Amino acid sequence: MVYNESITNGETLINIKDPYMMINREKVNAMRISELSKLTGASIRSLRYYEAKGLIATEREDNGYRVFNQMAVERVKTIQFYLSLGFTTEQIESFLNCVMKNQESQCDDLLPLYTEKLKEIEQQMEMLQLLQANLKDRIAYIEQQRLRGEPVSSSHN
């Protein structure tokens, strides 16, 4: 198969045999939303949400179906990683383009977000430890009351 590449209006085009048959290289690697879902493990609903938030780009075929390029797989996996760290899609939106192009250490917005997220988690852990201690005390109180055969008061502190 004879082909050559040319760049027209910023798009890479592939000319296959026929100089009049030009196709967009991105379309060659295009996938529908169901395939992107299978490759990333993200639900179709999540992918539509990411698209609506501007986190992933899509094009539409003539029939209205969404098509994604191969870069969408990496972007979705990166989004999933940051969601697993507890970041919101709004926070991810603020630094996603930077981390997709650079190392994390080169993204100035990221370190303050990491620091703030760690502080939030530490505060949540402190609160959970207090709740845990209160529940353990309550359980111990109820067990002691039962051993003594005394009625359990629901207003005990």
C-alpha atoms as a PDB file:
ATOM      1  CA  MET A   1       0.000   0.000   0.000  1.00  0.00           C
ATOM      2  CA  VAL A   2       1.461   3.337  -1.014  1.00  0.00           C
ATOM      3  CA  TYR A   3       0.825   6.278   1.215  1.00  0.00           C
ATOM      4  CA  ASN A   4       2.339   9.552   2.265  1.00  0.00           C
ATOM      5  CA  GLU A   5       1.538  12.010   4.997  1.00  0.00           C
ATOM      6  CA  SER A   6       0.855  15.695   4.716  1.00  0.00           C
ATOM      7  CA  ILE A   7      -0.237  18.344   7.143  1.00  0.00           C
ATOM      8  CA  THR A   8      -3.204  20.502   6.216  1.00  0.00           C
ATOM      9  CA  ASN A   9      -4.687  23.070   8.585  1.00  0.00           C
ATOM     10  CA  GLY A  10      -2.929  21.396  11.532  1.00  0.00           C
ATOM     11  CA  GLU A  11      -4.332  17.921  10.777  1.00  0.00           C
ATOM     12  CA  THR A  12      -2.158  15.018   9.706  1.00  0.00           C
ATOM     13  CA  LEU A  13      -3.676  13.395   6.657  1.00  0.00           C
ATOM     14  CA  ILE A  14      -2.793  10.085   5.042  1.00  0.00           C
ATOM     15  CA  ASN A  15      -3.000   9.735   1.301  1.00  0.00           C
ATOM     16  CA  ILE A  16      -3.645   6.083   0.424  1.00  0.00           C
ATOM     17  CA  LYS A  17      -2.960   5.189  -3.253  1.00  0.00           C
ATOM     18  CA  ASP A  18      -5.438   7.707  -4.555  1.00  0.00           C
ATOM     19  CA  PRO A  19      -4.344  11.363  -4.119  1.00  0.00           C
ATOM     20  CA  TYR A  20      -8.024  12.330  -3.831  1.00  0.00           C
ATOM     21  CA  MET A  21      -8.729   9.902  -0.975  1.00  0.00           C
ATOM     22  CA  MET A  22      -7.539  11.808   2.092  1.00  0.00           C
ATOM     23  CA  ILE A  23      -8.478  10.586   5.564  1.00  0.00           C
ATOM     24  CA  ASN A  24      -7.774  12.054   8.966  1.00  0.00           C
ATOM     25  CA  ARG A  25      -5.190   9.929  10.835  1.00  0.00           C
ATOM     26  CA  GLU A  26      -7.104  10.463  14.100  1.00  0.00           C
ATOM     27  CA  LYS A  27     -10.146   8.793  12.531  1.00  0.00           C
ATOM     28  CA  VAL A  28      -8.029   5.720  11.713  1.00  0.00           C
ATOM     29  CA  ASN A  29      -7.469   5.165  15.451  1.00  0.00           C
ATOM     30  CA  ALA A  30     -10.913   6.392  16.492  1.00  0.00           C
ATOM     31  CA  MET A  31     -13.035   4.384  18.874  1.00  0.00           C
ATOM     32  CA  ARG A  32     -16.576   4.630  20.084  1.00  0.00           C
ATOM     33  CA  ILE A  33     -17.519   5.259  23.681  1.00  0.00           C
ATOM     34  CA  SER A  34     -18.233   1.580  24.406  1.00  0.00           C
ATOM     35  CA  GLU A  35     -14.707   0.610  23.348  1.00  0.00           C
ATOM     36  CA  LEU A  36     -13.190   3.410  25.441  1.00  0.00           C
ATOM     37  CA  SER A  37     -15.260   2.149  28.368  1.00  0.00           C
ATOM     38  CA  LYS A  38     -13.918  -1.387  27.923  1.00  0.00           C
ATOM     39  CA  LEU A  39     -10.305  -0.212  27.622  1.00  0.00           C
ATOM     40  CA  THR A  40     -10.437   1.990  30.717  1.00  0.00           C
ATOM     41  CA  GLY A  41     -13.024   0.347  32.953  1.00  0.00           C
ATOM     42  CA  ALA A  42     -14.886   3.662  33.176  1.00  0.00           C
ATOM     43  CA  SER A  43     -18.628   3.499  32.750  1.00  0.00           C
ATOM     44  CA  ILE A  44     -20.192   5.068  29.683  1.00  0.00           C
ATOM     45  CA  ARG A  45     -22.022   7.425  32.014  1.00  0.00           C
ATOM     46  CA  SER A  46     -18.686   8.540  33.530  1.00  0.00           C
ATOM     47  CA  LEU A  47     -17.177   9.054  30.095  1.00  0.00           C
ATOM     48  CA  ARG A  48     -20.126  11.225  29.067  1.00  0.00           C
ATOM     49  CA  TYR A  49     -19.664  13.207  32.278  1.00  0.00           C
ATOM     50  CA  TYR A  50     -15.921  13.664  31.611  1.00  0.00           C
ATOM     51  CA  GLU A  51     -16.784  14.850  28.123  1.00  0.00           C
ATOM     52  CA  ALA A  52     -19.378  17.320  29.447  1.00  0.00           C
ATOM     53  CA  LYS A  53     -16.802  18.664  31.933  1.00  0.00           C
ATOM     54  CA  GLY A  54     -14.272  19.123  29.127  1.00  0.00           C
ATOM     55  CA  LEU A  55     -11.870  16.549  30.587  1.00  0.00           C
ATOM     56  CA  ILE A  56     -11.863  14.430  27.427  1.00  0.00           C
ATOM     57  CA  ALA A  57     -12.396  15.522  23.852  1.00  0.00           C
ATOM     58  CA  THR A  58     -14.608  13.829  21.344  1.00  0.00           C
ATOM     59  CA  GLU A  59     -15.772  14.253  17.825  1.00  0.00           C
ATOM     60  CA  ARG A  60     -19.084  13.199  16.381  1.00  0.00           C
ATOM     61  CA  GLU A  61     -19.556  10.972  13.369  1.00  0.00           C
ATOM     62  CA  ASP A  62     -22.186  11.890  10.791  1.00  0.00           C
ATOM     63  CA  ASN A  63     -24.608   9.578  12.604  1.00  0.00           C
ATOM     64  CA  GLY A  64     -24.043  11.435  15.894  1.00  0.00           C
ATOM     65  CA  TYR A  65     -21.953   8.733  17.598  1.00  0.00           C
ATOM     66  CA  ARG A  66     -19.074   9.924  19.746  1.00  0.00           C
ATOM     67  CA  VAL A  67     -15.596   8.936  18.592  1.00  0.00           C
ATOM     68  CA  PHE A  68     -12.454   9.227  20.677  1.00  0.00           C
ATOM     69  CA  ASN A  69      -8.811   9.039  19.691  1.00  0.00           C
ATOM     70  CA  GLN A  70      -6.212   6.843  21.406  1.00  0.00           C
ATOM     71  CA  MET A  71      -5.117   9.729  23.651  1.00  0.00           C
ATOM     72  CA  ALA A  72      -8.494   9.524  25.391  1.00  0.00           C
ATOM     73  CA  VAL A  73      -7.490   6.190  26.951  1.00  0.00           C
ATOM     74  CA  GLU A  74      -4.513   7.772  28.722  1.00  0.00           C
ATOM     75  CA  ARG A  75      -6.548  10.821  29.761  1.00  0.00           C
ATOM     76  CA  VAL A  76      -9.312   8.659  31.272  1.00  0.00           C
ATOM     77  CA  LYS A  77      -6.789   6.540  33.173  1.00  0.00           C
ATOM     78  CA  THR A  78      -5.161   9.722  34.487  1.00  0.00           C
ATOM     79  CA  ILE A  79      -8.569  11.085  35.540  1.00  0.00           C
ATOM     80  CA  GLN A  80      -9.332   7.809  37.326  1.00  0.00           C
ATOM     81  CA  PHE A  81      -5.991   7.961  39.151  1.00  0.00           C
ATOM     82  CA  TYR A  82      -6.658  11.454  40.477  1.00  0.00           C
ATOM     83  CA  LEU A  83     -10.238  10.559  41.413  1.00  0.00           C
ATOM     84  CA  SER A  84      -8.804   7.654  43.442  1.00  0.00           C
ATOM     85  CA  LEU A  85      -6.694  10.202  45.342  1.00  0.00           C
ATOM     86  CA  GLY A  86      -9.888  11.988  46.317  1.00  0.00           C
ATOM     87  CA  PHE A  87      -9.756  14.914  43.919  1.00  0.00           C
ATOM     88  CA  THR A  88     -12.930  16.274  42.351  1.00  0.00           C
ATOM     89  CA  THR A  89     -13.362  16.606  38.606  1.00  0.00           C
ATOM     90  CA  GLU A  90     -13.200  20.395  39.059  1.00  0.00           C
ATOM     91  CA  GLN A  91      -9.790  20.064  40.742  1.00  0.00           C
ATOM     92  CA  ILE A  92      -8.598  17.598  38.103  1.00  0.00           C
ATOM     93  CA  GLU A  93      -9.705  19.961  35.363  1.00  0.00           C
ATOM     94  CA  SER A  94      -7.393  22.642  36.768  1.00  0.00           C
ATOM     95  CA  PHE A  95      -4.228  20.555  36.313  1.00  0.00           C
ATOM     96  CA  LEU A  96      -5.036  17.706  33.901  1.00  0.00           C
ATOM     97  CA  ASN A  97      -3.546  19.319  30.807  1.00  0.00           C
ATOM     98  CA  CYS A  98      -0.329  20.056  32.678  1.00  0.00           C
ATOM     99  CA  VAL A  99       0.144  16.499  33.991  1.00  0.00           C
ATOM    100  CA  MET A 100      -0.656  15.059  30.569  1.00  0.00           C
ATOM    101  CA  LYS A 101       2.196  17.097  29.049  1.00  0.00           C
ATOM    102  CA  ASN A 102       4.716  17.236  31.930  1.00  0.00           C
ATOM    103  CA  GLN A 103       5.859  15.492  35.060  1.00  0.00           C
ATOM    104  CA  GLU A 104       3.869  16.274  38.194  1.00  0.00           C
ATOM    105  CA  SER A 105       6.767  18.227  39.660  1.00  0.00           C
ATOM    106  CA  GLN A 106       6.523  20.714  36.793  1.00  0.00           C
ATOM    107  CA  CYS A 107       2.853  21.506  37.450  1.00  0.00           C
ATOM    108  CA  ASP A 108       2.798  24.458  39.844  1.00  0.00           C
ATOM    109  CA  ASP A 109      -0.892  24.045  40.743  1.00  0.00           C
ATOM    110  CA  LEU A 110      -0.470  20.452  41.883  1.00  0.00           C
ATOM    111  CA  LEU A 111       1.627  20.692  45.059  1.00  0.00           C
ATOM    112  CA  PRO A 112      -0.787  23.065  46.844  1.00  0.00           C
ATOM    113  CA  LEU A 113      -3.692  20.787  45.897  1.00  0.00           C
ATOM    114  CA  TYR A 114      -1.832  17.719  47.188  1.00  0.00           C
ATOM    115  CA  THR A 115      -1.003  19.537  50.425  1.00  0.00           C
ATOM    116  CA  GLU A 116      -4.609  20.655  50.924  1.00  0.00           C
ATOM    117  CA  LYS A 117      -5.956  17.163  50.137  1.00  0.00           C
ATOM    118  CA  LEU A 118      -3.551  15.590  52.646  1.00  0.00           C
ATOM    119  CA  LYS A 119      -4.683  18.100  55.300  1.00  0.00           C
ATOM    120  CA  GLU A 120      -8.351  17.230  54.601  1.00  0.00           C
ATOM    121  CA  ILE A 121      -7.619  13.505  54.888  1.00  0.00           C
ATOM    122  CA  GLU A 122      -5.712  13.962  58.141  1.00  0.00           C
ATOM    123  CA  GLN A 123      -8.652  15.949  59.580  1.00  0.00           C
ATOM    124  CA  GLN A 124     -11.064  13.219  58.487  1.00  0.00           C
ATOM    125  CA  MET A 125      -8.842  10.586  60.092  1.00  0.00           C
ATOM    126  CA  GLU A 126      -8.823  12.524  63.377  1.00  0.00           C
ATOM    127  CA  MET A 127     -12.610  12.771  63.272  1.00  0.00           C
ATOM    128  CA  LEU A 128     -12.944   9.056  62.519  1.00  0.00           C
ATOM    129  CA  GLN A 129     -10.598   8.196  65.397  1.00  0.00           C
ATOM    130  CA  LEU A 130     -12.790  10.257  67.751  1.00  0.00           C
ATOM    131  CA  LEU A 131     -15.913   8.507  66.463  1.00  0.00           C
ATOM    132  CA  GLN A 132     -14.181   5.156  66.862  1.00  0.00           C
ATOM    133  CA  ALA A 133     -13.211   5.947  70.461  1.00  0.00           C
ATOM    134  CA  ASN A 134     -16.762   7.121  71.273  1.00  0.00           C
ATOM    135  CA  LEU A 135     -18.289   3.965  69.779  1.00  0.00           C
ATOM    136  CA  LYS A 136     -15.853   1.731  71.680  1.00  0.00           C
ATOM    137  CA  ASP A 137     -16.756   3.530  74.923  1.00  0.00           C
ATOM    138  CA  ARG A 138     -20.467   3.146  74.187  1.00  0.00           C
ATOM    139  CA  ILE A 139     -20.099  -0.561  73.394  1.00  0.00           C
ATOM    140  CA  ALA A 140     -18.102  -1.118  76.608  1.00  0.00           C
ATOM    141  CA  TYR A 141     -20.734   0.719  78.650  1.00  0.00           C
ATOM    142  CA  ILE A 142     -23.585  -1.347  77.191  1.00  0.00           C
ATOM    143  CA  GLU A 143     -21.705  -4.606  77.751  1.00  0.00           C
ATOM    144  CA  GLN A 144     -20.974  -3.658  81.395  1.00  0.00           C
ATOM    145  CA  GLN A 145     -24.601  -2.745  82.025  1.00  0.00           C
ATOM    146  CA  ARG A 146     -25.764  -6.059  80.589  1.00  0.00           C
ATOM    147  CA  LEU A 147     -23.289  -8.035  82.675  1.00  0.00           C
ATOM    148  CA  ARG A 148     -24.651  -6.334  85.793  1.00  0.00           C
ATOM    149  CA  GLY A 149     -28.208  -6.901  84.659  1.00  0.00           C
ATOM    150  CA  GLU A 150     -28.907  -3.189  84.785  1.00  0.00           C
ATOM    151  CA  PRO A 151     -31.102  -1.374  82.277  1.00  0.00           C
ATOM    152  CA  VAL A 152     -29.136   0.408  79.591  1.00  0.00           C
ATOM    153  CA  SER A 153     -29.677   4.153  79.493  1.00  0.00           C
ATOM    154  CA  SER A 154     -29.674   5.667  76.022  1.00  0.00           C
ATOM    155  CA  SER A 155     -28.651   9.051  77.383  1.00  0.00           C
ATOM    156  CA  HIS A 156     -25.272   7.918  78.826  1.00  0.00           C
ATOM    157  CA  ASN A 157     -22.304   9.994  77.734  1.00  0.00           C
END
